[in-house]
Coordinates of C-alpha atoms in Angstrom, one line a residue:
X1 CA 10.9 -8.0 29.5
X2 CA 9.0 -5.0 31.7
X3 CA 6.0 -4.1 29.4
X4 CA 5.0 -0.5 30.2
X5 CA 1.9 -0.5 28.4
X6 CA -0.4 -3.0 27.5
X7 CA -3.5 -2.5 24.4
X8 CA -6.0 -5.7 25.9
X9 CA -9.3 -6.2 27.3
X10 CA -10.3 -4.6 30.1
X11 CA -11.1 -7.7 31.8
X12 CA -6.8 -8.6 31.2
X13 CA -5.5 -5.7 32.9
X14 CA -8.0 -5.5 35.6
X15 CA -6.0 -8.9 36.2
X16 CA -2.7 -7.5 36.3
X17 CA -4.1 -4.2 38.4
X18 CA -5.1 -7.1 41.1
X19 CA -1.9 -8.5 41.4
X20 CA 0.8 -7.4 44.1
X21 CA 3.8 -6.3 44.2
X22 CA 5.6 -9.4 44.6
X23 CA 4.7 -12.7 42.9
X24 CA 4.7 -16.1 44.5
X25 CA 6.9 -18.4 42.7
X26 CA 5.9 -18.4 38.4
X27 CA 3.6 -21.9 37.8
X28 CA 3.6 -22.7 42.3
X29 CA 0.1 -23.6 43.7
X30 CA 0.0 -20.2 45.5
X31 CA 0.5 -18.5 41.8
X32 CA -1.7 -20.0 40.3
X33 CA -4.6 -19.8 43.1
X34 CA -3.4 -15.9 43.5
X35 CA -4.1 -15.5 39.3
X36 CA -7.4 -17.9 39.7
X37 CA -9.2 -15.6 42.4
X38 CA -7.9 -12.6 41.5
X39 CA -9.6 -13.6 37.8
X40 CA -13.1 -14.2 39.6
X41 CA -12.8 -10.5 41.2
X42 CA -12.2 -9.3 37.5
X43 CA -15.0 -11.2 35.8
X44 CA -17.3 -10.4 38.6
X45 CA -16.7 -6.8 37.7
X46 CA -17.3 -7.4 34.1
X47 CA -20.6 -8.6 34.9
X48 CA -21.3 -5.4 36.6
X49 CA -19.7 -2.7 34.7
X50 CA -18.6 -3.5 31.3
X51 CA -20.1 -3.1 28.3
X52 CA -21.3 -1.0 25.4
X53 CA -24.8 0.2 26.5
X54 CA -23.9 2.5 29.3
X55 CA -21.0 4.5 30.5
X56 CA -18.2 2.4 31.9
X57 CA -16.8 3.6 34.8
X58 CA -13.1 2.4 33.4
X59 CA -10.6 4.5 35.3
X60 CA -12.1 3.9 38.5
X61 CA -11.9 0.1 37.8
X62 CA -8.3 0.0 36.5
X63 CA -7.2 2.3 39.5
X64 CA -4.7 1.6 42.1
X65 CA -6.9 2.2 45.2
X66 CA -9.9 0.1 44.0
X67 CA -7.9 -3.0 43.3
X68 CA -6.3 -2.3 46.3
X69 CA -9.0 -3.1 48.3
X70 CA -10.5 -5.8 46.3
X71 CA -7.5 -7.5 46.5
X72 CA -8.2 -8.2 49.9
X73 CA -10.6 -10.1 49.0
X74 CA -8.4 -12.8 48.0
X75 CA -7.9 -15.2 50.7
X76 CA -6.0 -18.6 51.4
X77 CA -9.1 -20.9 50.0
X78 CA -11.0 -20.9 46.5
X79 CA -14.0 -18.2 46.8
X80 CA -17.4 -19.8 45.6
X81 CA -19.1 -16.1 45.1
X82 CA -19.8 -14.1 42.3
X83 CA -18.7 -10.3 44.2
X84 CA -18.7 -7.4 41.9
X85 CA -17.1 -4.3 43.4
X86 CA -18.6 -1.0 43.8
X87 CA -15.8 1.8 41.8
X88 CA -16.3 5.1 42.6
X89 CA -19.0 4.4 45.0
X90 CA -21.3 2.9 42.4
X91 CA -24.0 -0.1 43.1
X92 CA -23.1 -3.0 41.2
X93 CA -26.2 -4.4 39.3
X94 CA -26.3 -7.7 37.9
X95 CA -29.1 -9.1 35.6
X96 CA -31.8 -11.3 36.4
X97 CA -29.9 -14.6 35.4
X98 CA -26.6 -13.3 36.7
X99 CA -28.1 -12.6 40.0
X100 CA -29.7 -16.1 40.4
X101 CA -26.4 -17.6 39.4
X102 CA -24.7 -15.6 42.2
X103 CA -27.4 -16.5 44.8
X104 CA -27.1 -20.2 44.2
X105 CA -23.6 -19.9 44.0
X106 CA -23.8 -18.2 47.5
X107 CA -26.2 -20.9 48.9
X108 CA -23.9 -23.6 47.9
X109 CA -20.4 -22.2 49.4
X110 CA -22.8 -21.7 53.0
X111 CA -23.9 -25.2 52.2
X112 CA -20.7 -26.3 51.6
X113 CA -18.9 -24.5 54.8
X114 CA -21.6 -25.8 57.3
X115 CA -20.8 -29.3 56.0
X116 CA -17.5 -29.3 55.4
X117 CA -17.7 -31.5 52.7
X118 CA -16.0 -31.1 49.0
X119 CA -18.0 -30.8 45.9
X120 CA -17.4 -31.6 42.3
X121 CA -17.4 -28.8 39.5
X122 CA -21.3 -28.2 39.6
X123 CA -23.1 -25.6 38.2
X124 CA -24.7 -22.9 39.8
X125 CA -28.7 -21.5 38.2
X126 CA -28.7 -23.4 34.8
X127 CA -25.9 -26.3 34.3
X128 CA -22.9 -25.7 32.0
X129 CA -22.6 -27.9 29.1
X130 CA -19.1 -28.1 28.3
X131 CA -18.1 -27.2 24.7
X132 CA -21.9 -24.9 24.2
X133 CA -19.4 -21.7 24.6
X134 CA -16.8 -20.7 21.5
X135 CA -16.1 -23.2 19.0
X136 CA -13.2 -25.1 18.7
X137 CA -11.5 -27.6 16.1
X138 CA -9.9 -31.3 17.2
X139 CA -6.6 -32.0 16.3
X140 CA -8.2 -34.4 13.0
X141 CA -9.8 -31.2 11.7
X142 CA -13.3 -33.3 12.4
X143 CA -15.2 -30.5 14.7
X144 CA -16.5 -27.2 14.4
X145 CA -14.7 -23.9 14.4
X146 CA -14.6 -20.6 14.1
X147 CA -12.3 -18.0 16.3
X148 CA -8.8 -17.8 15.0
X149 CA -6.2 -15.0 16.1
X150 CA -3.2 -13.7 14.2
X151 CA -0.2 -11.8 15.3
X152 CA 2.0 -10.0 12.2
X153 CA 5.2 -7.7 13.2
X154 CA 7.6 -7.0 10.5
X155 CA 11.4 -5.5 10.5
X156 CA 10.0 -2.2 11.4
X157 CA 8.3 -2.8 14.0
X158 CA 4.9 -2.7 13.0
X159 CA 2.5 -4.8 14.3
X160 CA -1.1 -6.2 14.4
X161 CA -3.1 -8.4 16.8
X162 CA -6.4 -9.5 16.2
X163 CA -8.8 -11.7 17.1
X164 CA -11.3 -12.6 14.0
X165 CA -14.5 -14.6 15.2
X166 CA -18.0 -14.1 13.8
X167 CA -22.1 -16.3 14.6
X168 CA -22.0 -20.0 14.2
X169 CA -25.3 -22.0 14.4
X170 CA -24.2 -25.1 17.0
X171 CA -24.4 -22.9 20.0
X172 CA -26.3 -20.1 19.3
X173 CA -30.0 -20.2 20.8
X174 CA -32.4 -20.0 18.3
X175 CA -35.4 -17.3 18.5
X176 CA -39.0 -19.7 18.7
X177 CA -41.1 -17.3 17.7
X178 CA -38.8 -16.4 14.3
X179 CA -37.3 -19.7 13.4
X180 CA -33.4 -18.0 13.2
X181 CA -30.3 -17.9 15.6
X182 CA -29.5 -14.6 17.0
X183 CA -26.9 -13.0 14.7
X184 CA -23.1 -12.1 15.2
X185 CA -22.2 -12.2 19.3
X186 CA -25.9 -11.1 19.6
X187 CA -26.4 -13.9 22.7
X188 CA -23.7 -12.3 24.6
X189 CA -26.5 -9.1 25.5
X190 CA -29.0 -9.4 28.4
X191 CA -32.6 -8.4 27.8
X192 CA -32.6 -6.3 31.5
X193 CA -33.1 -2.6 30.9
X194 CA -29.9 -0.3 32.3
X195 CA -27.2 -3.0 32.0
X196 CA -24.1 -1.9 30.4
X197 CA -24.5 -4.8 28.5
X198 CA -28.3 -4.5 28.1
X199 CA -29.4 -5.1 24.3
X200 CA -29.6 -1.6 22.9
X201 CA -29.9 -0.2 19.2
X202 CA -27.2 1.1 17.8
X203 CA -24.8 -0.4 20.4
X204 CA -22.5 -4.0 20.8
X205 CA -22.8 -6.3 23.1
X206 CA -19.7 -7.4 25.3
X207 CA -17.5 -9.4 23.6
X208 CA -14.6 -11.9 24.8
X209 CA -12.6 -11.4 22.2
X210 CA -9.4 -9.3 23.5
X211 CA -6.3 -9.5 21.2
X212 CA -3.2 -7.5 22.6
X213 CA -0.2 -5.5 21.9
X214 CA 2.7 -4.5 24.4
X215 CA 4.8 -1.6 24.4
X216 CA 8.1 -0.7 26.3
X217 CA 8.5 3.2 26.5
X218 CA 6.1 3.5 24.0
X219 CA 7.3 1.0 21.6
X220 CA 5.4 -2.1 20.6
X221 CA 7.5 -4.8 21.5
X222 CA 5.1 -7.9 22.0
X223 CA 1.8 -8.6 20.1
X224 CA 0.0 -11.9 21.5
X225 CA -3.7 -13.4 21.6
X226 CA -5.6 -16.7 21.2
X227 CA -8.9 -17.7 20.6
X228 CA -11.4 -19.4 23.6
X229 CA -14.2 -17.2 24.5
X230 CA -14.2 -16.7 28.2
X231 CA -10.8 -18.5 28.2
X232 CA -9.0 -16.0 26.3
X233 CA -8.0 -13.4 29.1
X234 CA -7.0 -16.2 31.5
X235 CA -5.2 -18.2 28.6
X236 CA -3.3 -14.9 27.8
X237 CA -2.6 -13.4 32.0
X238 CA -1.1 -16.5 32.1
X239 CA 1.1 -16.2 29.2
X240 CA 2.0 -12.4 29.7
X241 CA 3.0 -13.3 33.4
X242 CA 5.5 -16.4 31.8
X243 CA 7.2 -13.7 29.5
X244 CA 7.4 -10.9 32.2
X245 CA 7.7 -12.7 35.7
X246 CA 9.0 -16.4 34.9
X247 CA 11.3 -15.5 32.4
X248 CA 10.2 -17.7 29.8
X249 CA 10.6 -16.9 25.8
X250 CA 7.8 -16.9 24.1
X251 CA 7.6 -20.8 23.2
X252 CA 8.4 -21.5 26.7
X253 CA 5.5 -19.1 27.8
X254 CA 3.1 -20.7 25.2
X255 CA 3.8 -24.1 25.7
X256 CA 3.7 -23.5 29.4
X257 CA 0.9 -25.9 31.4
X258 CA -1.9 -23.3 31.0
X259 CA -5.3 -23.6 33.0
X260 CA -9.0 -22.0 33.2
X261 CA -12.0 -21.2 35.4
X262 CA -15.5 -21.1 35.1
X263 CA -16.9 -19.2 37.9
X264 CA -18.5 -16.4 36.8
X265 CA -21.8 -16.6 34.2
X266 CA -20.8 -17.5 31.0
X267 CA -20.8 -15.6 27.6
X268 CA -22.0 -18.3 25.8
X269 CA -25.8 -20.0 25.8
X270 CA -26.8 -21.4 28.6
X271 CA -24.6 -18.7 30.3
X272 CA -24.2 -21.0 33.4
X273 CA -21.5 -20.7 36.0
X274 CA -19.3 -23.3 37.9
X275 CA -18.6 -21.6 41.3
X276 CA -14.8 -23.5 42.7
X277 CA -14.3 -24.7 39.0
X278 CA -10.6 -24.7 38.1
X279 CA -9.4 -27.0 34.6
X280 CA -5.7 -27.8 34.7
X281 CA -3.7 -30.0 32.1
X282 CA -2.3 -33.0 33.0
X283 CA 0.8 -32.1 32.6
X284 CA 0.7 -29.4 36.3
X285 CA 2.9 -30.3 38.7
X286 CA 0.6 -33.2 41.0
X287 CA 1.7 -31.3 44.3
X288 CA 0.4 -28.1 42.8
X289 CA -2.9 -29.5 41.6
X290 CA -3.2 -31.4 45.8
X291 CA -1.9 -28.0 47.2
X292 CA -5.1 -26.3 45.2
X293 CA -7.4 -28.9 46.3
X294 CA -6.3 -28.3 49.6
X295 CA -7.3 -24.7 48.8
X296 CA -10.7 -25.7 47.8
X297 CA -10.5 -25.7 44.2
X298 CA -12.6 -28.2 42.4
X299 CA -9.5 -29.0 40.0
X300 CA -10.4 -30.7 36.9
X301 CA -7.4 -32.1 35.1
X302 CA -8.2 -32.5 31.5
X303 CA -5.9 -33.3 28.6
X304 CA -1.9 -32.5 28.7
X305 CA -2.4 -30.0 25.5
X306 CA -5.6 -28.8 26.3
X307 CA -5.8 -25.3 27.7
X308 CA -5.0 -22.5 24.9
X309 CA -4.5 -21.6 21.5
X310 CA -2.1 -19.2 22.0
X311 CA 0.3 -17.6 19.6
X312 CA 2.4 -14.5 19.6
X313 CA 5.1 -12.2 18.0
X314 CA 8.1 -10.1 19.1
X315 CA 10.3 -8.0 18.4
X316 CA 13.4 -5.9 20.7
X317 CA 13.5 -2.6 19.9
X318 CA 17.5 -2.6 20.7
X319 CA 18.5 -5.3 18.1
X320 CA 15.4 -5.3 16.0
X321 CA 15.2 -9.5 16.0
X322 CA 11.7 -10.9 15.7
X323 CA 11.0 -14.0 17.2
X324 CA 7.5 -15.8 17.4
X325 CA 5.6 -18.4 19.3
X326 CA 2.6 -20.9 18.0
X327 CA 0.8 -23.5 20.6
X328 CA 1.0 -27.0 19.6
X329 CA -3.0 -27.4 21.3
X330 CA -4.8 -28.3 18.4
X331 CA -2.3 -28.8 15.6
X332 CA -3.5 -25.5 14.4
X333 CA -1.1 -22.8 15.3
X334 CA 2.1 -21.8 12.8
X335 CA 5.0 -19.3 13.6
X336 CA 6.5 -18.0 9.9
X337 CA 9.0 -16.2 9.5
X338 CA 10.9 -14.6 6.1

């Protein structure tokens, strides 16, 4: 399926504008190390640039010639440094926290070069508490939750993503001096004056929730999203890439060994960062996870059906049949059809 147009995040198809012309082989150690740094280059310029409280230089960022060049950034080993790029000319500016995690960050990969030595997934400024970011729901039903996505397409054609999430108490910081949590997605703003995402009346803070649509000449052929926080444009490049590069149908693509990175400053309280971090499931290939340790990738491998919530709905515009993927991660996720 060749998508022509894609409805997502910014932060998604900054992803895809990274990528080359030519793919390494879909789910190969050199894929998924080209979709892992390019992903830091994209977060990094979220950091700097998006947001609601100031103007958004977004055609500059999407554009050929300035991913061009920061896809030269991409080299043969894991990057440790938080490097926002500079569209149109612009200065990046990063706040106060952001800019302590990106010094430390920088400090540890000098540390680490003049030693020579490997390092576990640390943290960089404060330390990240796994599980402090969105909420999520084990398989029993027992913990917390709150995210869920929903796809709908019907014989038509017409169809819906979206991604419905609102404040929960277990991770939200609460304010001393009131007694109360910060409200709706409130902790995702800084405090710094001139940030994009700098708290400001009458404007939203940056959000990570990014349900999308695909459309083939105009058509909307594929609607797809999951739930995650900082997960979800990762969880979903990966999926999109399955569909459109490996060939996979949309169970295939969802069900997929699906992985994550940390190493950029988080959305969520304590906002930390976990510069080399990458979380695979078990189930990866083990030559792929050595080939990206050889890389310098501080692979994690977590759970075999841990990485994702996807789910998604199709529908070809030739023969009009709908088809429709959920993820098994979590026990959760339904595909319905009538």
């Amino acid at each position: 399926m060749q998508a022509g147009r894609l409805e997502p995040g910014p932060v998604f198809l900054q992803q895809l504008a990274l990528l080359p012309d030519r793919l390494p082989a879909h789910g190969s150690a050199d894929y998924v190390h080209l979709l892992v740094e390019g992903g830091k280059l994209a977060m990094a310029d979220r950091e700097a640039w998006y947001g609601d409280a100031a103007d958004v230089p977004l055609d500059a960022l999407l554009s050929g010639p300035y991913n061009a060049g920061r896809r030269a950034l991409v080299g043969d080993t894991a990057s440790r440094e938080l490097r926002p790029g500079s569209p149109g000319g612009r200065t990046p500016r990063l706040s106060a926290h952001a800019h302590a995690l990106a010094v430390a960050a920088r400090s540890r990969s000098r540390s680490r070069s003049r030693s020579g030595s490997g390092q576990g997934p640390g943290a960089a400024g404060e330390p990240y508490a796994p599980g402090a970011g969105e909420p999520t729901v084990a398989t029993d039903g027992s913990t917390r939750g709150d995210t869920c996505h929903i796809d709908v397409v019907d014989r038509w054609g017409n169809m819906v993503a979206a991604t419905p999430s609102g404040g929960w108490l277990q991770s939200n910081p609460v304010v001393p001096e009131l007694g109360f949590p910060l409200g709706t997605r409130l902790q995702m703003a800084w405090l710094d004056p001139g940030l994009p995402n700098t708290l400001t009346p009458g404007r939203r803070p940056r959000t990570t929730l990014s349900p999308s649509l695909a459309l083939r000449d105009g058509v909307p052929v594929m609607a797809f999203g999951t739930p995650g926080g900082d997960h979800q444009d990762q969880w979903q490049l990966h999926f999109f890439l399955a569909v459109t590069h490996g060939g996979l149908d949309l169970q295939e693509a969802v069900d997929a060994p699906n992985w994550h990175h940390d190493a950029f400053p988080g959305s969520f309280h304590p906002r930390g960062m976990r510069p080399g971090s990458l979380t695979v499931e078990s189930r990866t290939d083990p030559a792929v996870i050595a080939a990206l340790r050889r890389r310098g990738h501080d692979v994690t491998v977590a759970g075999p059906w841990s990485e994702g919530r996807l789910c998604a709905v199709a529908r070809d515009p030739r023969t009009g049949i709908l088809s429709a993927a959920a993820d098994p991660r979590g026990a959760q996720g339904y595909a319905v059809g009538r």
